XYZ file of C-alpha atoms in Angstrom:
757
model
C 7.968 27.247 45.294
C 10.829 29.459 46.510
C 11.041 32.792 44.528
C 14.593 33.412 43.227
C 15.379 36.409 46.071
C 14.013 34.142 48.768
C 16.259 31.122 47.914
C 19.548 33.361 47.615
C 18.737 34.699 51.179
C 18.258 31.086 52.651
C 21.445 30.152 50.749
C 23.534 33.249 52.165
C 22.079 32.146 55.593
C 23.493 28.761 55.207
C 26.891 29.745 54.362
C 26.825 32.121 57.514
C 25.776 29.419 59.745
C 28.356 26.724 58.379
C 31.469 29.571 58.991
C 33.327 29.644 62.115
C 31.734 32.564 64.089
C 34.349 35.233 64.959
C 34.620 35.480 68.756
C 35.665 38.065 71.014
C 38.705 37.036 73.144
C 38.442 36.979 76.985
C 40.011 40.037 77.755
C 42.970 39.011 80.081
C 44.377 42.559 80.892
C 48.018 41.449 80.800
C 48.247 40.477 77.162
C 51.381 41.971 76.288
C 52.501 42.871 72.626
C 55.968 43.673 71.152
C 57.573 44.263 67.966
C 60.353 42.228 66.493
C 62.550 42.826 63.497
C 65.921 43.379 61.867
C 66.049 46.994 62.706
C 66.301 48.853 66.190
C 63.372 51.201 65.689
C 60.926 50.411 68.427
C 58.375 51.744 66.761
C 57.916 49.106 63.997
C 58.409 45.461 63.562
C 56.569 42.158 63.427
C 53.556 42.209 65.753
C 53.602 39.419 68.456
C 51.264 38.522 70.895
C 52.265 36.933 74.528
C 49.858 34.091 75.431
C 50.273 31.419 77.899
C 53.813 32.305 78.620
C 54.664 31.965 74.985
C 55.284 34.489 72.202
C 53.365 34.231 69.179
C 52.254 36.007 65.750
C 49.469 37.623 63.975
C 48.006 36.792 60.468
C 47.556 39.487 58.176
C 44.242 38.331 57.066
C 41.581 41.232 57.558
C 44.375 43.225 59.590
C 44.300 47.219 58.544
C 44.647 50.381 59.886
C 42.049 50.415 62.717
C 43.652 46.991 63.871
C 47.337 48.683 63.701
C 46.399 51.565 65.699
C 44.883 49.471 68.507
C 48.298 47.677 68.833
C 50.111 50.923 68.461
C 48.168 52.437 71.344
C 48.515 49.130 73.509
C 52.527 49.632 73.218
C 52.522 53.070 74.121
C 52.547 54.963 70.984
C 49.856 57.805 69.929
C 48.847 56.025 66.659
C 49.744 53.859 63.647
C 51.006 54.984 60.562
C 50.430 51.857 58.218
C 50.642 48.245 58.529
C 52.731 45.599 56.529
C 51.838 42.308 55.347
C 53.442 39.039 54.122
C 56.109 39.004 56.673
C 57.979 41.934 55.861
C 59.541 42.093 59.046
C 60.607 38.573 58.653
C 58.585 35.234 59.478
C 58.337 34.512 63.399
C 58.236 31.196 65.114
C 56.096 29.243 67.296
C 52.317 29.642 67.345
C 49.970 31.964 65.065
C 48.160 33.458 67.865
C 45.354 35.678 66.318
C 43.930 35.268 62.685
C 41.198 37.452 61.273
C 41.252 40.236 63.942
C 38.577 42.944 63.492
C 38.632 46.133 65.642
C 36.435 49.113 65.777
C 39.349 51.129 66.709
C 38.380 52.185 69.870
C 39.411 49.209 71.941
C 42.433 49.625 74.585
C 43.805 46.240 73.676
C 44.208 44.052 71.089
C 42.573 41.075 72.644
C 39.352 43.020 73.035
C 38.674 42.920 69.307
C 36.836 40.200 67.364
C 39.181 37.117 65.892
C 38.791 33.348 65.532
C 40.316 32.826 68.872
C 43.296 31.781 70.136
C 45.622 29.661 68.279
C 42.443 29.299 65.509
C 44.438 30.194 62.238
C 44.677 28.760 58.711
C 47.451 31.034 58.107
C 51.690 30.321 57.707
C 54.343 32.549 59.208
C 54.757 34.007 55.584
C 51.812 35.801 56.527
C 52.638 37.432 59.669
C 51.786 41.098 60.129
C 53.884 43.893 60.988
C 53.166 47.232 62.005
C 54.430 50.985 61.827
C 53.707 53.127 64.809
C 54.034 56.937 65.039
C 57.307 57.315 67.276
C 55.115 60.141 69.471
C 54.927 58.350 73.150
C 51.066 58.502 74.556
C 51.190 61.424 77.891
C 50.335 58.556 79.790
C 53.232 56.448 78.561
C 56.110 57.392 80.705
C 58.876 55.216 80.692
C 60.384 51.953 79.164
C 61.721 49.525 81.786
C 63.268 46.481 81.540
C 60.413 44.751 84.089
C 58.215 45.769 81.361
C 59.695 44.180 78.805
C 60.346 40.738 80.306
C 57.649 37.877 79.824
C 56.980 35.586 82.436
C 60.154 33.316 81.605
C 62.302 36.529 81.899
C 60.499 37.666 85.143
C 61.410 34.265 86.694
C 65.084 35.790 86.171
C 65.175 37.892 88.893
C 68.766 38.958 90.062
C 72.359 38.434 88.963
C 75.487 38.684 91.550
C 78.928 37.922 91.409
C 80.360 35.102 94.193
C 84.147 35.997 94.981
C 86.306 33.104 94.459
C 89.656 34.565 94.936
C 90.699 36.039 98.533
C 91.698 39.304 97.011
C 88.255 39.864 95.713
C 86.899 38.802 98.803
C 88.612 41.565 100.466
C 87.009 44.331 98.723
C 83.664 46.149 99.374
C 82.706 46.243 95.789
C 82.708 42.636 94.194
C 83.880 42.949 90.450
C 85.097 39.764 89.741
C 83.400 35.905 90.651
C 81.486 33.184 89.558
C 77.818 34.125 88.021
C 74.517 33.390 89.951
C 71.064 33.854 88.941
C 68.371 34.195 90.794
C 65.497 31.982 89.231
C 62.180 31.350 91.073
C 63.445 32.416 94.090
C 66.638 30.026 94.332
C 70.614 30.959 93.380
C 71.648 29.203 90.590
C 75.479 29.252 89.012
C 75.916 29.301 85.272
C 77.225 26.745 83.058
C 80.442 28.055 81.482
C 80.086 26.471 78.179
C 79.015 28.476 75.219
C 79.857 31.561 77.793
C 81.129 34.517 75.681
C 82.076 38.116 76.385
C 78.952 39.259 75.382
C 77.286 37.315 78.154
C 79.613 38.961 80.626
C 78.948 42.450 79.181
C 75.323 41.853 79.708
C 76.098 40.736 83.433
C 78.329 43.561 84.099
C 75.748 46.039 82.715
C 72.893 44.713 85.265
C 75.631 44.992 88.206
C 76.271 48.700 87.307
C 79.625 48.426 85.233
C 80.179 49.839 82.036
C 82.400 47.097 80.736
C 83.932 43.670 81.057
C 87.630 42.263 81.335
C 89.112 39.184 80.303
C 89.275 36.468 82.646
C 92.220 33.766 83.286
C 90.218 31.005 82.853
C 92.693 28.451 83.030
C 93.575 29.582 86.546
C 89.922 29.273 87.654
C 89.593 25.638 86.025
C 92.676 24.517 88.293
C 90.805 26.045 91.484
C 87.668 24.375 90.257
C 89.183 20.762 89.830
C 90.971 21.282 93.114
C 87.499 21.714 94.867
C 86.058 18.742 92.735
C 88.887 16.734 94.161
C 88.350 17.700 98.223
C 86.357 15.067 99.823
C 85.058 17.168 102.092
C 83.730 20.045 99.308
C 79.863 19.638 98.737
C 80.600 21.160 95.330
C 80.800 17.553 93.373
C 77.407 16.363 94.711
C 75.849 19.603 94.046
C 77.062 19.991 90.436
C 75.117 16.449 89.490
C 72.149 18.134 90.257
C 70.103 20.212 87.681
C 68.571 22.340 89.940
C 72.064 24.000 90.670
C 72.643 25.006 87.186
C 71.673 27.581 84.483
C 72.348 25.337 81.272
C 73.037 27.970 78.603
C 73.116 31.805 78.357
C 73.490 33.294 74.823
C 73.719 36.999 74.543
C 74.403 39.480 71.919
C 76.012 42.144 74.250
C 73.264 44.750 73.835
C 70.822 43.389 76.211
C 69.857 45.549 79.059
C 69.170 42.399 80.980
C 69.824 38.892 81.029
C 66.541 37.719 80.552
C 66.541 39.523 77.279
C 69.157 36.869 76.053
C 68.370 33.608 74.910
C 68.377 31.721 78.511
C 67.998 27.832 78.292
C 67.667 26.964 82.269
C 67.759 22.950 81.648
C 68.793 20.966 78.541
C 66.289 20.379 75.981
C 66.247 16.517 76.151
C 64.778 16.369 79.604
C 65.917 16.307 83.039
C 68.201 13.286 82.856
C 70.611 15.009 80.610
C 73.347 16.534 82.741
C 73.089 20.561 82.768
C 76.776 21.057 82.587
C 78.717 17.865 81.800
C 82.532 18.458 82.450
C 81.899 22.033 82.746
C 82.456 24.427 85.522
C 80.547 27.868 86.364
C 80.874 31.036 84.389
C 83.681 33.776 85.721
C 82.850 37.379 84.806
C 85.370 40.089 85.629
C 83.656 43.624 85.399
C 85.480 46.988 85.063
C 84.003 49.793 87.404
C 83.201 53.225 86.314
C 85.627 56.035 87.581
C 83.207 57.046 90.312
C 83.173 53.638 91.868
C 87.001 53.202 91.608
C 89.305 53.113 94.841
C 90.615 56.661 95.318
C 93.978 56.944 93.779
C 96.384 59.747 92.893
C 94.557 62.679 90.831
C 95.053 62.193 87.072
C 97.136 64.845 85.270
C 95.460 67.573 83.241
C 95.763 65.833 80.110
C 94.236 62.860 81.265
C 91.250 64.331 82.833
C 90.160 66.774 79.714
C 90.691 63.497 77.633
C 88.245 61.502 79.742
C 85.499 64.214 79.619
C 82.290 62.874 78.493
C 79.951 64.850 76.099
C 76.993 63.574 78.045
C 75.678 64.276 81.300
C 72.549 63.997 83.437
C 71.089 66.759 85.077
C 68.311 66.709 87.841
C 68.153 63.581 89.163
C 67.296 62.401 92.747
C 69.926 59.423 92.905
C 72.854 58.505 91.362
C 73.319 57.327 87.634
C 69.848 58.976 86.994
C 68.956 62.131 85.244
C 67.588 64.224 82.229
C 70.214 63.150 79.454
C 72.038 66.345 77.831
C 74.774 66.335 75.197
C 77.561 68.989 74.151
C 77.372 70.111 70.833
C 78.993 73.288 69.616
C 80.174 74.204 72.826
C 76.910 74.283 74.179
C 74.689 71.766 76.543
C 71.248 70.475 75.189
C 68.600 67.720 75.694
C 67.635 65.018 73.926
C 63.995 64.566 72.289
C 62.131 61.164 73.514
C 60.909 60.535 69.993
C 62.204 56.792 69.475
C 64.381 56.770 72.984
C 64.383 53.021 74.173
C 66.224 51.075 76.903
C 68.898 50.424 74.128
C 70.161 54.063 73.271
C 69.582 54.947 77.245
C 71.990 52.072 77.959
C 74.601 53.648 75.511
C 74.179 57.096 77.761
C 74.851 55.029 81.017
C 77.751 52.927 79.791
C 79.388 56.326 78.593
C 79.204 57.807 82.179
C 80.585 54.740 83.797
C 77.301 53.336 84.919
C 75.785 49.831 83.957
C 73.377 49.184 81.305
C 69.664 51.427 81.753
C 66.935 50.095 83.811
C 64.506 52.650 82.756
C 64.204 54.944 79.550
C 62.051 57.776 80.568
C 59.942 59.848 78.332
C 57.997 63.240 78.664
C 60.477 65.236 80.973
C 59.908 62.790 84.055
C 62.974 64.391 85.145
C 62.223 67.882 84.635
C 62.444 70.175 81.371
C 65.946 71.350 80.115
C 66.572 74.933 78.738
C 68.571 75.777 75.252
C 68.615 73.558 72.183
C 67.203 70.366 71.747
C 70.073 68.702 70.193
C 68.984 65.369 69.359
C 66.059 63.317 68.231
C 65.310 60.234 66.514
C 68.222 58.719 68.394
C 68.858 54.938 67.236
C 71.480 52.941 68.779
C 72.218 49.405 68.045
C 73.532 48.528 70.993
C 77.492 48.496 70.263
C 78.340 52.083 70.126
C 80.908 53.572 72.456
C 79.058 56.980 72.976
C 75.838 58.461 72.292
C 77.365 60.603 69.258
C 78.046 57.429 67.290
C 74.210 56.692 66.856
C 72.399 57.736 64.028
C 70.269 60.561 64.977
C 68.361 63.911 63.522
C 68.330 67.389 64.684
C 66.051 68.051 67.438
C 64.375 70.869 65.532
C 63.473 68.827 62.793
C 60.581 67.136 63.787
C 58.828 69.875 66.162
C 60.236 68.331 69.533
C 59.568 70.712 72.929
C 61.566 70.692 76.250
C 58.051 68.478 77.501
C 59.639 65.687 75.341
C 62.972 65.628 77.039
C 64.419 61.896 77.651
C 65.978 61.025 80.759
C 67.536 57.573 82.049
C 67.891 55.644 85.252
C 71.030 53.520 84.808
C 71.974 50.360 87.154
C 74.804 51.399 89.540
C 77.206 49.477 91.774
C 75.810 48.476 95.169
C 78.807 49.851 97.017
C 77.040 48.960 100.988
C 76.891 52.901 101.417
C 73.010 52.494 102.348
C 73.668 50.364 105.035
C 75.800 52.875 106.597
C 73.244 55.289 107.379
C 70.076 55.391 108.817
C 67.451 58.074 110.010
C 65.777 57.667 113.524
C 63.133 59.496 115.344
C 61.216 61.251 112.163
C 57.100 60.940 111.769
C 58.070 59.402 108.464
C 60.730 57.278 106.998
C 61.826 60.248 105.005
C 63.184 62.444 108.089
C 64.929 62.016 111.442
C 68.300 62.399 113.056
C 71.049 61.138 110.896
C 72.895 58.292 112.324
C 75.986 56.517 110.590
C 77.886 53.813 110.776
C 81.920 54.418 111.269
C 84.717 52.736 112.642
C 85.922 53.909 115.929
C 89.107 52.221 117.621
C 88.887 49.223 115.171
C 85.238 48.576 115.858
C 82.042 49.527 113.944
C 79.974 51.743 115.732
C 76.474 53.626 115.047
C 76.401 57.269 116.483
C 75.131 60.854 115.365
C 76.572 63.669 113.252
C 77.198 67.098 114.887
C 75.323 69.523 113.438
C 78.234 72.312 113.268
C 78.525 73.435 109.494
C 75.643 71.118 108.760
C 73.777 72.488 105.631
C 71.865 71.680 102.540
C 75.031 70.172 100.719
C 75.450 67.605 103.483
C 71.844 66.899 103.522
C 71.654 66.399 99.885
C 74.262 63.573 100.274
C 72.564 61.879 103.234
C 69.274 61.543 101.298
C 71.006 60.153 98.305
C 72.738 57.717 100.348
C 69.696 56.607 102.032
C 68.028 56.060 98.528
C 65.139 58.837 99.556
C 66.037 61.697 96.653
C 66.701 65.036 97.327
C 67.136 67.100 100.895
C 64.389 69.206 101.609
C 65.480 70.522 105.112
C 69.202 70.338 106.505
C 68.372 70.260 110.347
C 70.499 71.537 113.227
C 68.409 71.378 116.124
C 66.497 67.799 116.565
C 65.357 67.785 120.185
C 61.983 66.889 119.428
C 63.034 63.408 117.795
C 64.278 60.628 119.834
C 67.400 58.714 118.285
C 68.160 55.317 118.325
C 69.059 54.303 121.863
C 72.631 53.511 122.129
C 73.450 55.603 118.995
C 73.539 59.294 120.821
C 77.213 59.597 120.850
C 78.665 61.960 118.326
C 80.921 59.789 115.969
C 81.586 62.282 113.063
C 81.616 66.113 113.314
C 83.335 68.897 110.814
C 81.218 67.466 107.728
C 81.440 69.154 104.762
C 80.505 67.392 101.303
C 80.836 68.954 97.571
C 77.513 67.769 97.098
C 78.582 64.901 94.742
C 79.842 62.250 97.007
C 77.819 58.797 97.418
C 78.075 58.735 101.115
C 78.659 61.041 104.129
C 81.554 58.736 104.388
C 83.238 60.306 101.447
C 82.924 63.491 102.773
C 85.861 65.488 104.361
C 85.334 65.733 108.298
C 87.657 66.146 111.638
C 90.049 63.460 112.176
C 89.322 63.184 116.297
C 85.437 64.240 116.769
C 85.138 67.784 117.993
C 81.429 69.056 118.302
C 81.333 72.401 120.187
C 77.943 71.773 121.687
C 77.877 67.985 122.263
C 75.406 65.699 121.045
C 71.502 65.334 121.935
C 69.508 67.909 120.822
C 71.966 69.441 118.558
C 72.700 66.258 116.228
C 72.204 66.799 112.433
C 68.907 65.666 111.001
C 67.578 65.863 107.583
C 64.016 65.978 105.771
C 63.913 64.274 102.560
C 61.790 64.268 99.222
C 61.732 62.497 95.982
C 61.087 65.668 93.992
C 62.427 69.159 94.234
C 62.125 72.463 92.366
C 64.953 73.886 89.815
C 65.134 77.840 89.373
C 66.434 78.741 86.293
C 67.289 82.612 85.234
C 65.940 83.863 81.689
C 69.109 84.712 80.389
C 67.932 86.209 77.082
C 65.472 88.555 78.966
C 68.202 90.224 81.080
C 70.356 90.864 78.162
C 67.404 92.288 76.195
C 66.394 94.946 78.997
C 69.480 96.136 80.382
C 69.765 99.914 80.412
C 71.505 102.786 82.615
C 69.896 105.171 84.790
C 70.971 108.213 86.923
C 68.173 108.160 89.658
C 68.206 111.066 92.328
C 68.577 110.297 95.592
C 65.404 111.718 96.873
C 63.754 108.694 95.018
C 66.367 106.060 96.819
C 65.481 106.027 100.743
C 63.831 102.865 100.391
C 66.130 101.196 98.677
C 68.821 102.603 100.885
C 67.183 101.265 103.911
C 67.334 97.758 102.104
C 70.906 98.000 101.294
C 70.551 97.867 97.750
C 73.003 100.593 97.091
C 76.504 100.624 97.514
C 78.354 101.797 100.433
C 79.577 105.355 99.238
C 75.878 106.269 99.267
C 76.375 106.392 102.853
C 78.793 109.310 102.340
C 76.775 111.206 100.190
C 74.751 114.468 100.973
C 71.275 113.464 100.768
C 68.678 113.902 99.301
C 71.184 115.888 96.824
C 72.800 114.025 93.753
C 72.075 110.720 92.022
C 73.225 107.132 91.624
C 74.160 105.434 88.405
C 72.112 102.036 88.135
C 72.223 99.441 85.729
C 68.771 98.132 85.417
C 66.945 95.011 83.926
C 64.355 92.665 83.920
C 64.422 89.270 85.364
C 62.118 86.022 85.240
C 62.922 83.108 87.044
C 61.578 79.680 85.762
C 60.558 76.660 87.973
C 61.657 73.788 86.025
C 61.480 71.341 88.625
C 59.008 68.720 89.775
C 58.087 70.729 93.100
C 56.786 74.046 93.844
C 59.492 76.373 95.055
C 58.433 77.494 98.691
C 60.241 79.593 101.197
C 62.124 78.131 103.992
C 60.451 79.630 106.723
C 56.255 79.983 107.287
C 54.609 83.062 106.985
C 55.043 83.894 111.024
C 59.071 83.955 110.178
C 58.859 86.734 107.109
C 59.983 90.189 107.927
C 57.968 92.915 107.065
C 59.471 95.600 105.402
C 57.862 98.809 106.360
C 59.170 101.179 103.919
C 58.318 99.191 100.845
C 55.242 97.920 102.867
C 55.447 94.257 101.937
C 56.835 91.071 103.568
C 60.314 89.286 102.808
C 59.830 85.444 102.792
C 63.444 84.785 101.788
C 65.923 87.519 103.286
C 68.579 86.728 100.100
C 66.813 85.562 97.183
C 69.262 86.701 94.631
C 72.830 88.057 94.244
C 73.649 90.811 91.326
C 77.156 91.491 90.858
C 79.587 93.010 88.309
C 82.986 91.603 88.203
C 86.421 92.089 86.484
C 87.500 89.531 83.869
C 89.573 87.890 86.400
C 86.735 87.469 88.907
C 87.287 90.579 91.443
C 83.673 92.304 92.398
C 83.573 95.834 91.669
C 79.895 96.486 92.620
C 77.142 94.277 93.842
C 73.313 94.473 94.600
C 72.196 92.367 97.441
C 68.596 91.570 96.236
C 66.198 90.210 98.561
C 63.004 88.423 97.755
C 60.324 90.820 98.384
C 57.598 88.806 96.896
C 57.883 85.077 95.286
C 54.497 84.577 93.357
C 53.405 82.856 90.175
C 53.645 86.160 87.486
C 52.743 84.299 84.833
C 51.888 80.405 84.010
C 51.640 78.645 80.613
C 48.285 78.115 79.088
C 46.245 75.516 81.268
C 48.098 76.024 84.352
C 46.746 77.680 87.274
C 48.422 80.245 89.364
C 48.805 79.227 92.946
C 50.846 81.730 94.725
C 50.211 85.643 95.141
C 51.528 88.403 97.368
C 48.539 90.139 97.602
C 46.671 90.084 101.140
C 49.529 88.582 102.975
C 49.097 85.459 100.723
C 51.213 82.231 100.206
C 54.337 82.898 98.424
C 56.261 80.393 96.164
C 56.666 79.667 92.331
C 54.520 76.863 90.968
C 56.236 74.164 88.703
C 56.030 75.452 85.030
C 55.540 79.030 86.089
C 57.576 81.997 86.325
C 58.190 84.805 88.734
C 59.183 87.982 86.739
C 60.791 91.197 88.066
C 60.349 94.057 86.364
C 63.151 96.704 85.695
C 61.486 99.592 86.966
C 61.006 98.161 90.600
C 63.345 99.057 93.532
C 66.708 97.149 94.025
C 66.070 95.570 90.638
C 69.757 96.643 89.773
C 73.490 97.054 90.271
C 74.957 100.123 91.588
C 77.813 101.283 89.173
C 78.385 104.631 90.591
C 81.917 103.992 91.420
C 82.638 101.518 88.664
C 85.060 103.029 85.497
C 84.546 102.304 81.983
C 85.842 99.217 80.827
C 85.287 95.413 80.138
C 83.033 93.167 82.946
C 81.134 90.254 83.693
C 77.648 90.454 85.263
C 76.622 87.822 87.377
C 73.265 86.963 88.703
C 72.765 84.072 91.214
C 69.653 82.555 92.422
C 68.847 81.040 95.739
C 72.565 81.566 96.615
C 72.844 80.658 100.093
C 71.249 77.032 99.274
C 68.432 78.208 101.663
C 65.719 76.316 99.456
C 66.488 72.536 98.326
C 66.402 72.284 94.325
C 67.111 69.180 92.032
C 70.205 71.251 89.920
C 71.891 73.923 91.638
C 74.442 74.090 88.536
C 72.064 76.570 86.597
C 71.584 78.833 89.408
C 73.986 81.348 88.195
C 73.691 83.627 85.208
C 76.370 85.198 83.646
C 77.064 88.061 80.841
C 79.853 90.014 79.296
C 79.360 93.479 80.144
C 80.963 96.442 78.236
C 80.630 100.012 79.679
C 82.135 102.850 78.085
C 81.216 105.568 80.985
C 77.714 106.634 79.331
C 76.371 103.512 77.708
C 76.452 99.706 78.849
C 75.967 96.753 76.536
C 75.120 92.872 77.888
C 76.163 90.301 75.569
C 76.652 86.341 75.660
C 74.226 85.960 78.805
C 73.974 82.394 79.737
C 73.315 80.156 82.477
C 76.102 78.927 84.436
C 76.597 75.437 82.920
C 75.487 76.097 79.290
C 78.783 76.021 77.757
C 80.943 74.373 80.577
C 82.855 71.657 78.485
C 83.089 69.676 81.954
C 80.261 67.597 82.995
C 80.229 67.833 86.757
C 81.236 71.246 88.828
C 81.074 70.274 92.335
C 78.952 72.724 94.551
C 81.923 73.660 96.417
C 83.786 75.036 93.300
C 80.489 76.901 92.419
C 80.467 78.500 95.822
C 83.810 79.561 95.768
C 83.388 81.323 92.407
C 80.448 82.779 93.783
C 82.405 84.204 96.508
C 84.952 85.107 94.394
C 87.679 83.028 95.537
C 89.433 82.832 92.513
C-alpha cells in the first residue's frame, strides 16, 4: 500500500515526464535580434529573432526581466528597464520562434537560454513579447552599421548604381541620373519601374551619396525604351524576358539608410513562370548632388551663402563625410550625446550637410571628444525631417551625458573617381611613399610625380584623404630612398597649394606650365598617412582665470631674452637695470584626438638650451600675441616647446611621457600638458603697449609641424582690457566655438594667424 506522500511524489514525477522538457538551443553565434514597433526609439519594441533566414517573434510565456536583460545586452544596450507582454508593440508576422524562454541572466545571447526549442510554441501573435532597454549603449558596442542591420536576404543586395542612358549624363564623371541597377548575389539586375516611387528614389540617391532626388521625365525615357525594344539589333528584348534580369518590386518609406531595409521582392510571388516586369521598363532615378560635389560655378552672393549655412557640422573625421557631430545653438557649437543615436538620425545629419544617407552611426566618442556644451541627447528623428533641429530631443545636460558619449557619423559620399587619380609608390607600407598623380598633359592622361616646392601638411592631408588613407602624419620633401613607379618619374604637377578642404590634389591651385626648381627624382613629394591623429585644444577658461600683470626686473630675464621671449625694444635697454611688463597666465593643452601628440623629429634632432638646461623638441609650439581689434599685432610672445609631457591624466590612464632624464616627449590621448604662469616665456611682453581694448590670441602648433585631426580648434582668443595698471581677460574661447560658418579653410586660418586681415 502506497502512503499519501509517496503517491503524490509519484504523480508529480509522472507529470514531469509527460511534459515536454525544456531544451537549450544550439548556440549559433550568429543569431540576430531586432526591436520592431510603431515608434522610432531604437531601445524598445517587439522582440524578433532571425533564424534560418527568417524573422520571427518570441512568446511572452515565462518571459521576465532576466530574459529581457539578456536580449538587451545582445542588442548592444547596457541592460533592460522592463518588458511588455500581450503584443504591446503590435502583432508580428511569420513564425513564433521561441516560447517559454528561461535565462539565468548571465548568458551573452538569447539562444543560450532554455526554451521549448526553435518553432515549438502554443502561442499566437497576440502574445508577442516586447522589451524596453536602457538607452545607454555598452562600451564595446561602438556603432550601428547598415551591414549589421541586414538579414541574409538584405546582405544579398550588395550595391546600387545608376547606369547613364542619355548622352549628356554619360559625359559627366559624376553620374546623377540613370537606370537603377542592383547587385544581387554577385550579378547586376535592373529594377522594374512598376510601383516605383519618389521614396524609392530617395533611398537609392542616399546610398549613392546624394542628399535628395529630383523628378524624372519618365515619358521621354519610355520613348527611348520603346525604340530599343523595337530595334532588331538590340539584345534588350530577349534579356527583359528573363526574370534573372529584374528585381521585381521595391517599396521604401524613404527613411531607410539602405535599399535592403525596404520591402524588396526579387521575383514574382506566384513562381518563376510569371513575368517579373510585364509591360514595364527599368526604373530611372535622378539625384541632386550636394554643394561640395557640384561642378564649379560662379561664387554665390553674400546673401545666398549666409542663407545656406547649416547649423550642424562634422569634426575630426579622417575622410570626407565623417566626423563628430556638432550643432550650433545660441551662437555656440556643441556636441550630441549618443543616447538614442541611430542610423535614422545620423542620416538626417548627413543629408543636411549635402551627403547621402548614413552608413554608420558611431557611439562613445569614436571620432574624438568635443569641448564645450553637449547640446542634444535622445535625438528621435523619424527620417522625414529636413534638419536635425526638427527632430525631438532633450537637452544634453538632462541625463548626465559626458563628452565620452559624443556621437559621430560616417555618411555615404558620391564616388567622384578621385581615388583612381593618385597613388603611392616605393614605401615600406601601403600608407607611405612618393605621391604620383594622373593629370592631362597635351590632351593625354599621364602619371607623374609632384614637385615638393611648397609641399606641406595641408597638401599631404588632401593627398591622404584622396587616397582614402585618413590623415597625413608627415609631408615629405626628400624622397630619394623611395623608388617611384618606372615611367612616372617626371614632374607633372608643381606649385601645389591646398587650403586643406579639397577632395583631391587636382582641385588645389597649382602652376599652369610645370616649374620645379630642383626637378624630379629625390625631391619629389611624398607622404606618410595614418588613420588616427592627435587633436590639441587649449583650455580657454584657465587662461581667463589666471591672467595677471608682472613688472619683472631685467636681472631675472637673461635666459628669456636669449630665447627671444621679449619684445625687440628689450635689446635697447640698459641691462640689468629696469624691468619689463609681462602679461602672464597659465595654459593647459589637452589632447582630445585618437593618437598621441609626438614631436616631428626624434631625440637626435632636439636642441639643447644651456641657459634653461632643457631640450626643445619643437622649436615653435605656441604663439602668444596681442592684437588690436582690427587684427594688427602690437605684442607677441614666441613660445618654444621646451618640454612636452603628460602633466596630468584622468584616473585610470597612465602617464607615458616625461621630460626628466632626456625622456620621451609627447602628450598622451586624454591627457594634458600644463605650463604654469610662473615659468619663463609663459607670457606676452606688453611693455610698449598703451592702454586700450585688445584681442589676446594663442595658437597651438602654429606652423602645422605635427599633423592633427582638427586644426580649427588650435586657436584661442580672448577680449582683453588694459588700463595701464591692470588687465582683464574675458570671453575666452577656442577659435571655432562661436563661428556660425561650418567650415573655415586652413588657408583662411593661416591668414588670420599671420594678421593678414
